[in-house]
Amino acid sequence: MPTLFDPLAMGELKLKNRVVMAPMTRNRADAHGVPTPEMLDYYAQRASAGLIVAEGTWPAHEGQAYCRQPGIATAEQVHAWRGITDAVHEAGGTIVLQIMHGGRVGSRHIKGEGVRTVAPSAIAARGEIYTDAAGMQPFDTPEALSTAEVRAVVAGHAHAARLAREAGFDGVELHCTSGYLPMSFMCSGTNTRTDEYGGTVENRVRFAVECLGAMADAIGAGRVGLRINPGNSYNDTSDADPAATHIALLRAASALNLAYLHVMRAPLADIDAFSLARANFKGGGIILNDGFGGSDADMAIDAGVGDAVSFARHYVANPDLLRRLREGLPLARFDRNTLYTAGSKGYNDYPALP
């Protein structure tokens, strides 16, 4: 049986090992969503991973969720990302970009006045979001997208995928969890539409499936992945039957022959997200995520639960995580206080072992 350190092919993506760096929002882009030199160092340091999934990146300004979150919408952003992907490739790595439209998660204090916040329905998320300009602020009430606007956003995802390839990424991943736009279409608590994008579960998953299809048409299905987390309630997300909703999504997405499915452990005791994924997703590899160490990751691959395992917090403080896992070396602990702050401290200054 394969181990964590064996190579893996997922569609057009060729991984030298099965250790995946999970996408992590770290808020180190500049105020215009342009990746910074600190980000180049950060990703290049971690290029020994079999696959890097770069952080959630907005495909259009109205999709920006957080301060200092990068975009993939302007020539300047594409150019800056190109420096990062070149550095990762020069170090022997493979890297894809997670496309993340924030939907109703965001604030005019982040995006600026005049930039819309949009969603399937005009339902504001309960809670607050941090802004550099005004501290903690309530989420904006979004505008409901018209049917024509939904189709335009789908086309925008295809454009973002093409720009990601222009920027040197080996592929893209659709962020379909955490209350962002695709998940807010999927969930009954945030989607009260009456057109073909609302109502039945098949209609509610349509937006995500169309985005995947559009990206696959743009750059090839073998370079497109999907990230899910059944039962996730982050950013005030709720669904009457999250297991059934995700089953419908996976069965529809399976027809696209995607490169991979990236599935997080479910927060609900009655959902086994990994079994749900294996039973309902066909055509590509399965990457497992959430709470794994080296030994249990290897066991999950050996047992056929998944094909690769992604690591998030372990990659924050361990740029040489692959070596540490392979050799059984101790893992450094990260500083929680610097997870989302600007600059190099607590970002690209964690040392590798000598």
PDB file of C-alpha atoms in Angstrom, residues 27-310:
ATOM      1  CA  ASN A  27      -3.423  38.204   5.425  1.00  0.00           C
ATOM      2  CA  ARG A  28       0.014  39.123   4.082  1.00  0.00           C
ATOM      3  CA  ALA A  29      -0.932  40.667   0.722  1.00  0.00           C
ATOM      4  CA  ASP A  30      -0.862  44.447   0.372  1.00  0.00           C
ATOM      5  CA  ALA A  31      -3.905  46.702   0.636  1.00  0.00           C
ATOM      6  CA  HIS A  32      -4.672  46.138  -3.061  1.00  0.00           C
ATOM      7  CA  GLY A  33      -4.594  42.351  -2.858  1.00  0.00           C
ATOM      8  CA  VAL A  34      -1.152  42.093  -4.454  1.00  0.00           C
ATOM      9  CA  PRO A  35       1.087  39.301  -3.110  1.00  0.00           C
ATOM     10  CA  THR A  36       4.172  40.549  -1.270  1.00  0.00           C
ATOM     11  CA  PRO A  37       7.838  39.459  -1.118  1.00  0.00           C
ATOM     12  CA  GLU A  38       7.105  37.897   2.287  1.00  0.00           C
ATOM     13  CA  MET A  39       4.584  35.629   0.576  1.00  0.00           C
ATOM     14  CA  LEU A  40       7.178  34.532  -1.991  1.00  0.00           C
ATOM     15  CA  ASP A  41       9.551  33.473   0.782  1.00  0.00           C
ATOM     16  CA  TYR A  42       6.751  31.743   2.708  1.00  0.00           C
ATOM     17  CA  TYR A  43       5.628  29.525  -0.153  1.00  0.00           C
ATOM     18  CA  ALA A  44       9.125  28.816  -1.496  1.00  0.00           C
ATOM     19  CA  GLN A  45      10.220  27.648   1.970  1.00  0.00           C
ATOM     20  CA  ARG A  46       7.457  25.003   1.898  1.00  0.00           C
ATOM     21  CA  ALA A  47       7.975  23.733  -1.658  1.00  0.00           C
ATOM     22  CA  SER A  48       9.020  20.261  -0.454  1.00  0.00           C
ATOM     23  CA  ALA A  49       5.299  19.499  -0.003  1.00  0.00           C
ATOM     24  CA  GLY A  50       3.866  17.244  -2.664  1.00  0.00           C
ATOM     25  CA  LEU A  51       1.287  19.951  -3.318  1.00  0.00           C
ATOM     26  CA  ILE A  52       0.813  23.487  -2.020  1.00  0.00           C
ATOM     27  CA  VAL A  53      -2.747  24.798  -2.091  1.00  0.00           C
ATOM     28  CA  ALA A  54      -2.232  28.541  -1.897  1.00  0.00           C
ATOM     29  CA  GLU A  55      -4.577  30.560   0.267  1.00  0.00           C
ATOM     30  CA  GLY A  56      -8.133  31.555  -0.620  1.00  0.00           C
ATOM     31  CA  THR A  57      -7.874  34.277  -3.264  1.00  0.00           C
ATOM     32  CA  TRP A  58     -10.653  36.512  -4.569  1.00  0.00           C
ATOM     33  CA  PRO A  59     -11.606  36.257  -8.254  1.00  0.00           C
ATOM     34  CA  ALA A  60     -13.259  39.710  -8.271  1.00  0.00           C
ATOM     35  CA  HIS A  61     -13.098  42.655  -5.871  1.00  0.00           C
ATOM     36  CA  GLU A  62     -16.675  42.111  -4.670  1.00  0.00           C
ATOM     37  CA  GLY A  63     -15.536  38.645  -3.565  1.00  0.00           C
ATOM     38  CA  GLN A  64     -12.907  39.938  -1.142  1.00  0.00           C
ATOM     39  CA  ALA A  65     -13.657  38.790   2.399  1.00  0.00           C
ATOM     40  CA  TYR A  66     -10.677  39.875   4.516  1.00  0.00           C
ATOM     41  CA  CYS A  67      -8.122  42.632   4.899  1.00  0.00           C
ATOM     42  CA  ARG A  68      -4.848  41.967   3.112  1.00  0.00           C
ATOM     43  CA  GLN A  69      -6.340  38.987   1.282  1.00  0.00           C
ATOM     44  CA  PRO A  70      -4.784  38.404  -2.161  1.00  0.00           C
ATOM     45  CA  GLY A  71      -6.681  38.562  -5.426  1.00  0.00           C
ATOM     46  CA  ILE A  72      -6.299  37.052  -8.883  1.00  0.00           C
ATOM     47  CA  ALA A  73      -8.077  39.756 -10.856  1.00  0.00           C
ATOM     48  CA  THR A  74      -5.506  42.370 -11.918  1.00  0.00           C
ATOM     49  CA  ALA A  75      -2.320  42.331 -13.984  1.00  0.00           C
ATOM     50  CA  GLU A  76      -0.312  43.416 -10.930  1.00  0.00           C
ATOM     51  CA  GLN A  77      -1.681  40.515  -8.880  1.00  0.00           C
ATOM     52  CA  VAL A  78      -0.957  38.018 -11.665  1.00  0.00           C
ATOM     53  CA  HIS A  79       2.609  39.309 -12.004  1.00  0.00           C
ATOM     54  CA  ALA A  80       3.258  39.045  -8.261  1.00  0.00           C
ATOM     55  CA  TRP A  81       1.794  35.544  -8.066  1.00  0.00           C
ATOM     56  CA  ARG A  82       4.041  34.566 -11.001  1.00  0.00           C
ATOM     57  CA  GLY A  83       7.100  35.292  -8.904  1.00  0.00           C
ATOM     58  CA  ILE A  84       5.753  32.974  -6.205  1.00  0.00           C
ATOM     59  CA  THR A  85       4.904  30.102  -8.533  1.00  0.00           C
ATOM     60  CA  ASP A  86       8.277  30.404 -10.279  1.00  0.00           C
ATOM     61  CA  ALA A  87      10.049  30.162  -6.916  1.00  0.00           C
ATOM     62  CA  VAL A  88       8.013  27.094  -5.905  1.00  0.00           C
ATOM     63  CA  HIS A  89       8.647  25.395  -9.243  1.00  0.00           C
ATOM     64  CA  GLU A  90      12.360  26.175  -9.090  1.00  0.00           C
ATOM     65  CA  ALA A  91      12.423  24.416  -5.711  1.00  0.00           C
ATOM     66  CA  GLY A  92      10.729  21.360  -7.253  1.00  0.00           C
ATOM     67  CA  GLY A  93       7.226  22.011  -5.956  1.00  0.00           C
ATOM     68  CA  THR A  94       3.692  21.925  -7.336  1.00  0.00           C
ATOM     69  CA  ILE A  95       1.217  24.659  -6.446  1.00  0.00           C
ATOM     70  CA  VAL A  96      -2.465  25.346  -7.087  1.00  0.00           C
ATOM     71  CA  LEU A  97      -4.523  28.398  -6.152  1.00  0.00           C
ATOM     72  CA  GLN A  98      -7.673  28.256  -4.080  1.00  0.00           C
ATOM     73  CA  ILE A  99     -10.349  30.458  -5.664  1.00  0.00           C
ATOM     74  CA  MET A 100     -12.479  31.948  -2.889  1.00  0.00           C
ATOM     75  CA  HIS A 101     -15.385  34.306  -3.517  1.00  0.00           C
ATOM     76  CA  GLY A 102     -16.353  35.575  -0.068  1.00  0.00           C
ATOM     77  CA  GLY A 103     -19.969  36.250  -0.972  1.00  0.00           C
ATOM     78  CA  ARG A 104     -21.783  37.794   1.990  1.00  0.00           C
ATOM     79  CA  VAL A 105     -18.658  37.543   4.169  1.00  0.00           C
ATOM     80  CA  GLY A 106     -17.025  40.959   4.002  1.00  0.00           C
ATOM     81  CA  SER A 107     -17.362  44.655   4.698  1.00  0.00           C
ATOM     82  CA  ARG A 108     -17.261  47.980   2.886  1.00  0.00           C
ATOM     83  CA  HIS A 109     -14.511  48.881   5.383  1.00  0.00           C
ATOM     84  CA  ILE A 110     -12.395  46.166   3.734  1.00  0.00           C
ATOM     85  CA  LYS A 111     -13.355  46.460   0.069  1.00  0.00           C
ATOM     86  CA  GLY A 112     -14.020  50.181   0.048  1.00  0.00           C
ATOM     87  CA  GLU A 113     -17.156  52.168  -0.599  1.00  0.00           C
ATOM     88  CA  GLY A 114     -18.932  51.338  -3.834  1.00  0.00           C
ATOM     89  CA  VAL A 115     -17.815  47.702  -4.016  1.00  0.00           C
ATOM     90  CA  ARG A 116     -20.826  45.438  -3.598  1.00  0.00           C
ATOM     91  CA  THR A 117     -21.244  42.546  -1.202  1.00  0.00           C
ATOM     92  CA  VAL A 118     -23.304  39.849  -2.956  1.00  0.00           C
ATOM     93  CA  ALA A 119     -24.965  36.570  -2.070  1.00  0.00           C
ATOM     94  CA  PRO A 120     -27.702  34.236  -3.298  1.00  0.00           C
ATOM     95  CA  SER A 121     -30.170  36.031  -1.016  1.00  0.00           C
ATOM     96  CA  ALA A 122     -30.147  39.342   0.867  1.00  0.00           C
ATOM     97  CA  ILE A 123     -29.511  37.740   4.261  1.00  0.00           C
ATOM     98  CA  ALA A 124     -26.741  39.232   6.384  1.00  0.00           C
ATOM     99  CA  ALA A 125     -24.453  36.912   8.305  1.00  0.00           C
ATOM    100  CA  ARG A 126     -24.696  37.330  12.047  1.00  0.00           C
ATOM    101  CA  GLY A 127     -21.471  38.348  13.716  1.00  0.00           C
ATOM    102  CA  GLU A 128     -18.564  40.692  13.080  1.00  0.00           C
ATOM    103  CA  ILE A 129     -15.444  40.849  10.950  1.00  0.00           C
ATOM    104  CA  TYR A 130     -12.100  42.538  11.600  1.00  0.00           C
ATOM    105  CA  THR A 131     -11.221  45.536   9.438  1.00  0.00           C
ATOM    106  CA  ASP A 132      -7.916  47.432   9.419  1.00  0.00           C
ATOM    107  CA  ALA A 133      -9.829  50.678   8.857  1.00  0.00           C
ATOM    108  CA  ALA A 134     -12.481  50.475  11.584  1.00  0.00           C
ATOM    109  CA  GLY A 135     -11.758  47.510  13.844  1.00  0.00           C
ATOM    110  CA  MET A 136     -14.522  44.965  14.367  1.00  0.00           C
ATOM    111  CA  GLN A 137     -17.592  45.645  12.222  1.00  0.00           C
ATOM    112  CA  PRO A 138     -20.848  43.770  11.570  1.00  0.00           C
ATOM    113  CA  PHE A 139     -21.049  41.917   8.268  1.00  0.00           C
ATOM    114  CA  ASP A 140     -22.640  43.985   5.508  1.00  0.00           C
ATOM    115  CA  THR A 141     -26.085  43.029   4.292  1.00  0.00           C
ATOM    116  CA  PRO A 142     -25.517  41.566   0.823  1.00  0.00           C
ATOM    117  CA  GLU A 143     -27.375  42.233  -2.397  1.00  0.00           C
ATOM    118  CA  ALA A 144     -29.100  39.201  -3.903  1.00  0.00           C
ATOM    119  CA  LEU A 145     -27.592  38.341  -7.282  1.00  0.00           C
ATOM    120  CA  SER A 146     -29.974  38.269 -10.223  1.00  0.00           C
ATOM    121  CA  THR A 147     -30.026  35.124 -12.345  1.00  0.00           C
ATOM    122  CA  ALA A 148     -27.990  36.870 -15.025  1.00  0.00           C
ATOM    123  CA  GLU A 149     -25.505  38.081 -12.415  1.00  0.00           C
ATOM    124  CA  VAL A 150     -25.088  34.547 -11.069  1.00  0.00           C
ATOM    125  CA  ARG A 151     -24.107  33.388 -14.540  1.00  0.00           C
ATOM    126  CA  ALA A 152     -21.665  36.279 -14.797  1.00  0.00           C
ATOM    127  CA  VAL A 153     -20.035  35.238 -11.499  1.00  0.00           C
ATOM    128  CA  VAL A 154     -19.704  31.694 -12.862  1.00  0.00           C
ATOM    129  CA  ALA A 155     -17.930  33.111 -15.922  1.00  0.00           C
ATOM    130  CA  GLY A 156     -15.753  35.132 -13.557  1.00  0.00           C
ATOM    131  CA  HIS A 157     -14.528  31.920 -11.961  1.00  0.00           C
ATOM    132  CA  ALA A 158     -13.435  30.643 -15.363  1.00  0.00           C
ATOM    133  CA  HIS A 159     -11.580  33.918 -15.965  1.00  0.00           C
ATOM    134  CA  ALA A 160      -9.866  33.616 -12.567  1.00  0.00           C
ATOM    135  CA  ALA A 161      -8.776  30.074 -13.430  1.00  0.00           C
ATOM    136  CA  ARG A 162      -7.244  31.294 -16.685  1.00  0.00           C
ATOM    137  CA  LEU A 163      -5.437  34.089 -14.838  1.00  0.00           C
ATOM    138  CA  ALA A 164      -4.168  31.555 -12.285  1.00  0.00           C
ATOM    139  CA  ARG A 165      -2.623  29.526 -15.102  1.00  0.00           C
ATOM    140  CA  GLU A 166      -1.150  32.735 -16.539  1.00  0.00           C
ATOM    141  CA  ALA A 167       0.332  33.336 -13.088  1.00  0.00           C
ATOM    142  CA  GLY A 168       2.020  29.929 -13.242  1.00  0.00           C
ATOM    143  CA  PHE A 169      -0.243  27.893 -10.982  1.00  0.00           C
ATOM    144  CA  ASP A 170      -0.538  24.211 -11.849  1.00  0.00           C
ATOM    145  CA  GLY A 171      -4.268  24.300 -11.163  1.00  0.00           C
ATOM    146  CA  VAL A 172      -7.041  25.760  -9.031  1.00  0.00           C
ATOM    147  CA  GLU A 173      -9.251  24.660  -6.147  1.00  0.00           C
ATOM    148  CA  LEU A 174     -12.811  25.920  -5.583  1.00  0.00           C
ATOM    149  CA  HIS A 175     -13.395  26.915  -1.951  1.00  0.00           C
ATOM    150  CA  CYS A 176     -16.831  25.460  -1.263  1.00  0.00           C
ATOM    151  CA  THR A 177     -17.122  25.772   2.517  1.00  0.00           C
ATOM    152  CA  SER A 178     -16.916  28.229   5.461  1.00  0.00           C
ATOM    153  CA  GLY A 179     -19.946  30.279   4.440  1.00  0.00           C
ATOM    154  CA  TYR A 180     -18.429  31.778   1.290  1.00  0.00           C
ATOM    155  CA  LEU A 181     -20.389  32.203  -1.923  1.00  0.00           C
ATOM    156  CA  PRO A 182     -20.581  28.596  -3.210  1.00  0.00           C
ATOM    157  CA  MET A 183     -21.567  27.248   0.201  1.00  0.00           C
ATOM    158  CA  SER A 184     -24.121  30.004   0.763  1.00  0.00           C
ATOM    159  CA  PHE A 185     -25.802  28.894  -2.459  1.00  0.00           C
ATOM    160  CA  MET A 186     -25.747  25.272  -1.255  1.00  0.00           C
ATOM    161  CA  CYS A 187     -27.232  25.851   2.191  1.00  0.00           C
ATOM    162  CA  SER A 188     -30.957  26.133   2.861  1.00  0.00           C
ATOM    163  CA  GLY A 189     -30.383  28.701   5.598  1.00  0.00           C
ATOM    164  CA  THR A 190     -28.707  31.204   3.268  1.00  0.00           C
ATOM    165  CA  ASN A 191     -30.440  30.495  -0.047  1.00  0.00           C
ATOM    166  CA  THR A 192     -34.116  31.419  -0.370  1.00  0.00           C
ATOM    167  CA  ARG A 193     -34.088  31.849  -4.152  1.00  0.00           C
ATOM    168  CA  THR A 194     -36.922  30.694  -6.401  1.00  0.00           C
ATOM    169  CA  ASP A 195     -35.022  30.487  -9.707  1.00  0.00           C
ATOM    170  CA  GLU A 196     -32.899  27.572 -10.959  1.00  0.00           C
ATOM    171  CA  TYR A 197     -30.286  28.314  -8.293  1.00  0.00           C
ATOM    172  CA  GLY A 198     -32.617  27.852  -5.313  1.00  0.00           C
ATOM    173  CA  GLY A 199     -35.193  25.533  -3.810  1.00  0.00           C
ATOM    174  CA  THR A 200     -34.308  21.890  -4.416  1.00  0.00           C
ATOM    175  CA  VAL A 201     -30.944  20.536  -3.399  1.00  0.00           C
ATOM    176  CA  GLU A 202     -30.079  19.995  -7.066  1.00  0.00           C
ATOM    177  CA  ASN A 203     -30.712  23.690  -7.707  1.00  0.00           C
ATOM    178  CA  ARG A 204     -28.800  24.829  -4.638  1.00  0.00           C
ATOM    179  CA  VAL A 205     -25.630  22.944  -5.650  1.00  0.00           C
ATOM    180  CA  ARG A 206     -25.926  24.163  -9.244  1.00  0.00           C
ATOM    181  CA  PHE A 207     -23.806  27.302  -8.736  1.00  0.00           C
ATOM    182  CA  ALA A 208     -20.832  25.368  -7.353  1.00  0.00           C
ATOM    183  CA  VAL A 209     -21.091  22.715 -10.055  1.00  0.00           C
ATOM    184  CA  GLU A 210     -21.297  25.352 -12.792  1.00  0.00           C
ATOM    185  CA  CYS A 211     -18.237  27.145 -11.368  1.00  0.00           C
ATOM    186  CA  LEU A 212     -16.310  23.866 -11.390  1.00  0.00           C
ATOM    187  CA  GLY A 213     -17.449  23.141 -14.919  1.00  0.00           C
ATOM    188  CA  ALA A 214     -16.511  26.605 -16.133  1.00  0.00           C
ATOM    189  CA  MET A 215     -13.051  26.344 -14.578  1.00  0.00           C
ATOM    190  CA  ALA A 216     -12.610  22.869 -16.037  1.00  0.00           C
ATOM    191  CA  ASP A 217     -13.556  24.153 -19.482  1.00  0.00           C
ATOM    192  CA  ALA A 218     -11.095  27.016 -19.077  1.00  0.00           C
ATOM    193  CA  ILE A 219      -7.976  25.129 -17.961  1.00  0.00           C
ATOM    194  CA  GLY A 220      -8.822  21.407 -18.066  1.00  0.00           C
ATOM    195  CA  ALA A 221     -10.667  19.310 -15.494  1.00  0.00           C
ATOM    196  CA  GLY A 222      -7.425  17.577 -14.539  1.00  0.00           C
ATOM    197  CA  ARG A 223      -6.218  20.854 -13.030  1.00  0.00           C
ATOM    198  CA  VAL A 224      -9.325  21.627 -10.950  1.00  0.00           C
ATOM    199  CA  GLY A 225     -10.036  20.562  -7.368  1.00  0.00           C
ATOM    200  CA  LEU A 226     -12.905  21.045  -4.911  1.00  0.00           C
ATOM    201  CA  ARG A 227     -12.754  21.764  -1.173  1.00  0.00           C
ATOM    202  CA  ILE A 228     -15.663  20.795   1.112  1.00  0.00           C
ATOM    203  CA  ASN A 229     -16.479  20.504   4.815  1.00  0.00           C
ATOM    204  CA  PRO A 230     -19.932  18.934   5.374  1.00  0.00           C
ATOM    205  CA  GLY A 231     -21.645  20.348   8.453  1.00  0.00           C
ATOM    206  CA  ASN A 232     -19.448  23.452   8.646  1.00  0.00           C
ATOM    207  CA  SER A 233     -21.299  26.356  10.299  1.00  0.00           C
ATOM    208  CA  TYR A 234     -18.560  28.986  10.084  1.00  0.00           C
ATOM    209  CA  ASN A 235     -19.688  32.508   9.171  1.00  0.00           C
ATOM    210  CA  ASP A 236     -23.273  31.810  10.263  1.00  0.00           C
ATOM    211  CA  THR A 237     -23.869  28.982   7.805  1.00  0.00           C
ATOM    212  CA  SER A 238     -26.769  26.560   8.288  1.00  0.00           C
ATOM    213  CA  ASP A 239     -28.331  23.808   6.211  1.00  0.00           C
ATOM    214  CA  ALA A 240     -31.253  21.512   6.969  1.00  0.00           C
ATOM    215  CA  ASP A 241     -29.427  18.385   5.733  1.00  0.00           C
ATOM    216  CA  PRO A 242     -25.716  18.994   5.074  1.00  0.00           C
ATOM    217  CA  ALA A 243     -24.968  15.343   4.310  1.00  0.00           C
ATOM    218  CA  ALA A 244     -27.617  15.145   1.595  1.00  0.00           C
ATOM    219  CA  THR A 245     -26.534  18.499   0.180  1.00  0.00           C
ATOM    220  CA  HIS A 246     -22.916  17.392  -0.111  1.00  0.00           C
ATOM    221  CA  ILE A 247     -23.880  14.043  -1.594  1.00  0.00           C
ATOM    222  CA  ALA A 248     -25.778  15.899  -4.315  1.00  0.00           C
ATOM    223  CA  LEU A 249     -22.782  18.177  -4.900  1.00  0.00           C
ATOM    224  CA  LEU A 250     -20.294  15.315  -5.138  1.00  0.00           C
ATOM    225  CA  ARG A 251     -22.434  13.214  -7.444  1.00  0.00           C
ATOM    226  CA  ALA A 252     -22.905  16.148  -9.810  1.00  0.00           C
ATOM    227  CA  ALA A 253     -19.218  17.116  -9.628  1.00  0.00           C
ATOM    228  CA  SER A 254     -18.121  13.533 -10.322  1.00  0.00           C
ATOM    229  CA  ALA A 255     -19.316  13.869 -13.910  1.00  0.00           C
ATOM    230  CA  LEU A 256     -16.630  16.522 -14.470  1.00  0.00           C
ATOM    231  CA  ASN A 257     -13.680  14.162 -13.819  1.00  0.00           C
ATOM    232  CA  LEU A 258     -11.908  16.646 -11.556  1.00  0.00           C
ATOM    233  CA  ALA A 259      -8.330  16.261 -10.376  1.00  0.00           C
ATOM    234  CA  TYR A 260      -9.210  15.896  -6.706  1.00  0.00           C
ATOM    235  CA  LEU A 261     -11.566  16.419  -3.795  1.00  0.00           C
ATOM    236  CA  HIS A 262     -10.170  18.105  -0.672  1.00  0.00           C
ATOM    237  CA  VAL A 263     -12.379  17.098   2.258  1.00  0.00           C
ATOM    238  CA  MET A 264     -12.219  18.297   5.855  1.00  0.00           C
ATOM    239  CA  ARG A 265     -13.311  16.192   8.802  1.00  0.00           C
ATOM    240  CA  ALA A 266     -16.947  17.018   9.630  1.00  0.00           C
ATOM    241  CA  PRO A 267     -17.645  18.984  12.836  1.00  0.00           C
ATOM    242  CA  LEU A 268     -20.884  17.004  13.344  1.00  0.00           C
ATOM    243  CA  ALA A 269     -20.733  13.587  15.006  1.00  0.00           C
ATOM    244  CA  ASP A 270     -23.370  12.109  12.702  1.00  0.00           C
ATOM    245  CA  ILE A 271     -21.437  12.845   9.491  1.00  0.00           C
ATOM    246  CA  ASP A 272     -18.371  10.839   8.457  1.00  0.00           C
ATOM    247  CA  ALA A 273     -17.098  13.232   5.807  1.00  0.00           C
ATOM    248  CA  PHE A 274     -14.330  10.908   4.636  1.00  0.00           C
ATOM    249  CA  SER A 275     -16.689   7.965   4.054  1.00  0.00           C
ATOM    250  CA  LEU A 276     -19.199  10.299   2.406  1.00  0.00           C
ATOM    251  CA  ALA A 277     -16.483  11.531   0.064  1.00  0.00           C
ATOM    252  CA  ARG A 278     -15.212   8.071  -0.844  1.00  0.00           C
ATOM    253  CA  ALA A 279     -18.737   6.793  -1.545  1.00  0.00           C
ATOM    254  CA  ASN A 280     -19.914   9.714  -3.671  1.00  0.00           C
ATOM    255  CA  PHE A 281     -16.925  11.316  -5.404  1.00  0.00           C
ATOM    256  CA  LYS A 282     -15.580   9.643  -8.517  1.00  0.00           C
ATOM    257  CA  GLY A 283     -12.863  10.483 -10.970  1.00  0.00           C
ATOM    258  CA  GLY A 284     -10.028  12.024  -8.942  1.00  0.00           C
ATOM    259  CA  GLY A 285      -7.898  11.769  -5.834  1.00  0.00           C
ATOM    260  CA  ILE A 286      -9.127  12.465  -2.305  1.00  0.00           C
ATOM    261  CA  ILE A 287      -7.117  14.706   0.031  1.00  0.00           C
ATOM    262  CA  LEU A 288      -7.985  14.391   3.727  1.00  0.00           C
ATOM    263  CA  ASN A 289      -7.708  17.341   6.105  1.00  0.00           C
ATOM    264  CA  ASP A 290      -8.088  18.373   9.743  1.00  0.00           C
ATOM    265  CA  GLY A 291      -6.102  17.359  12.781  1.00  0.00           C
ATOM    266  CA  PHE A 292      -3.709  14.824  11.288  1.00  0.00           C
ATOM    267  CA  GLY A 293      -0.196  14.088  12.485  1.00  0.00           C
ATOM    268  CA  GLY A 294       2.364  11.994  10.653  1.00  0.00           C
ATOM    269  CA  SER A 295       1.467   8.508  11.885  1.00  0.00           C
ATOM    270  CA  ASP A 296      -2.305   8.763  11.570  1.00  0.00           C
ATOM    271  CA  ALA A 297      -1.945  10.387   8.149  1.00  0.00           C
ATOM    272  CA  ASP A 298       0.137   7.439   6.984  1.00  0.00           C
ATOM    273  CA  MET A 299      -2.419   5.020   8.440  1.00  0.00           C
ATOM    274  CA  ALA A 300      -5.282   6.767   6.631  1.00  0.00           C
ATOM    275  CA  ILE A 301      -3.481   6.478   3.301  1.00  0.00           C
ATOM    276  CA  ASP A 302      -2.516   2.858   3.937  1.00  0.00           C
ATOM    277  CA  ALA A 303      -6.153   2.038   4.767  1.00  0.00           C
ATOM    278  CA  GLY A 304      -7.402   3.679   1.583  1.00  0.00           C
ATOM    279  CA  VAL A 305      -9.390   6.368   3.395  1.00  0.00           C
ATOM    280  CA  GLY A 306      -7.753   8.991   1.195  1.00  0.00           C
ATOM    281  CA  ASP A 307      -4.924   9.377  -1.285  1.00  0.00           C
ATOM    282  CA  ALA A 308      -3.099  12.292   0.367  1.00  0.00           C
ATOM    283  CA  VAL A 309      -3.314  14.317   3.588  1.00  0.00           C
ATOM    284  CA  SER A 310      -3.141  18.084   3.960  1.00  0.00           C
TER     285      SER A 310
END
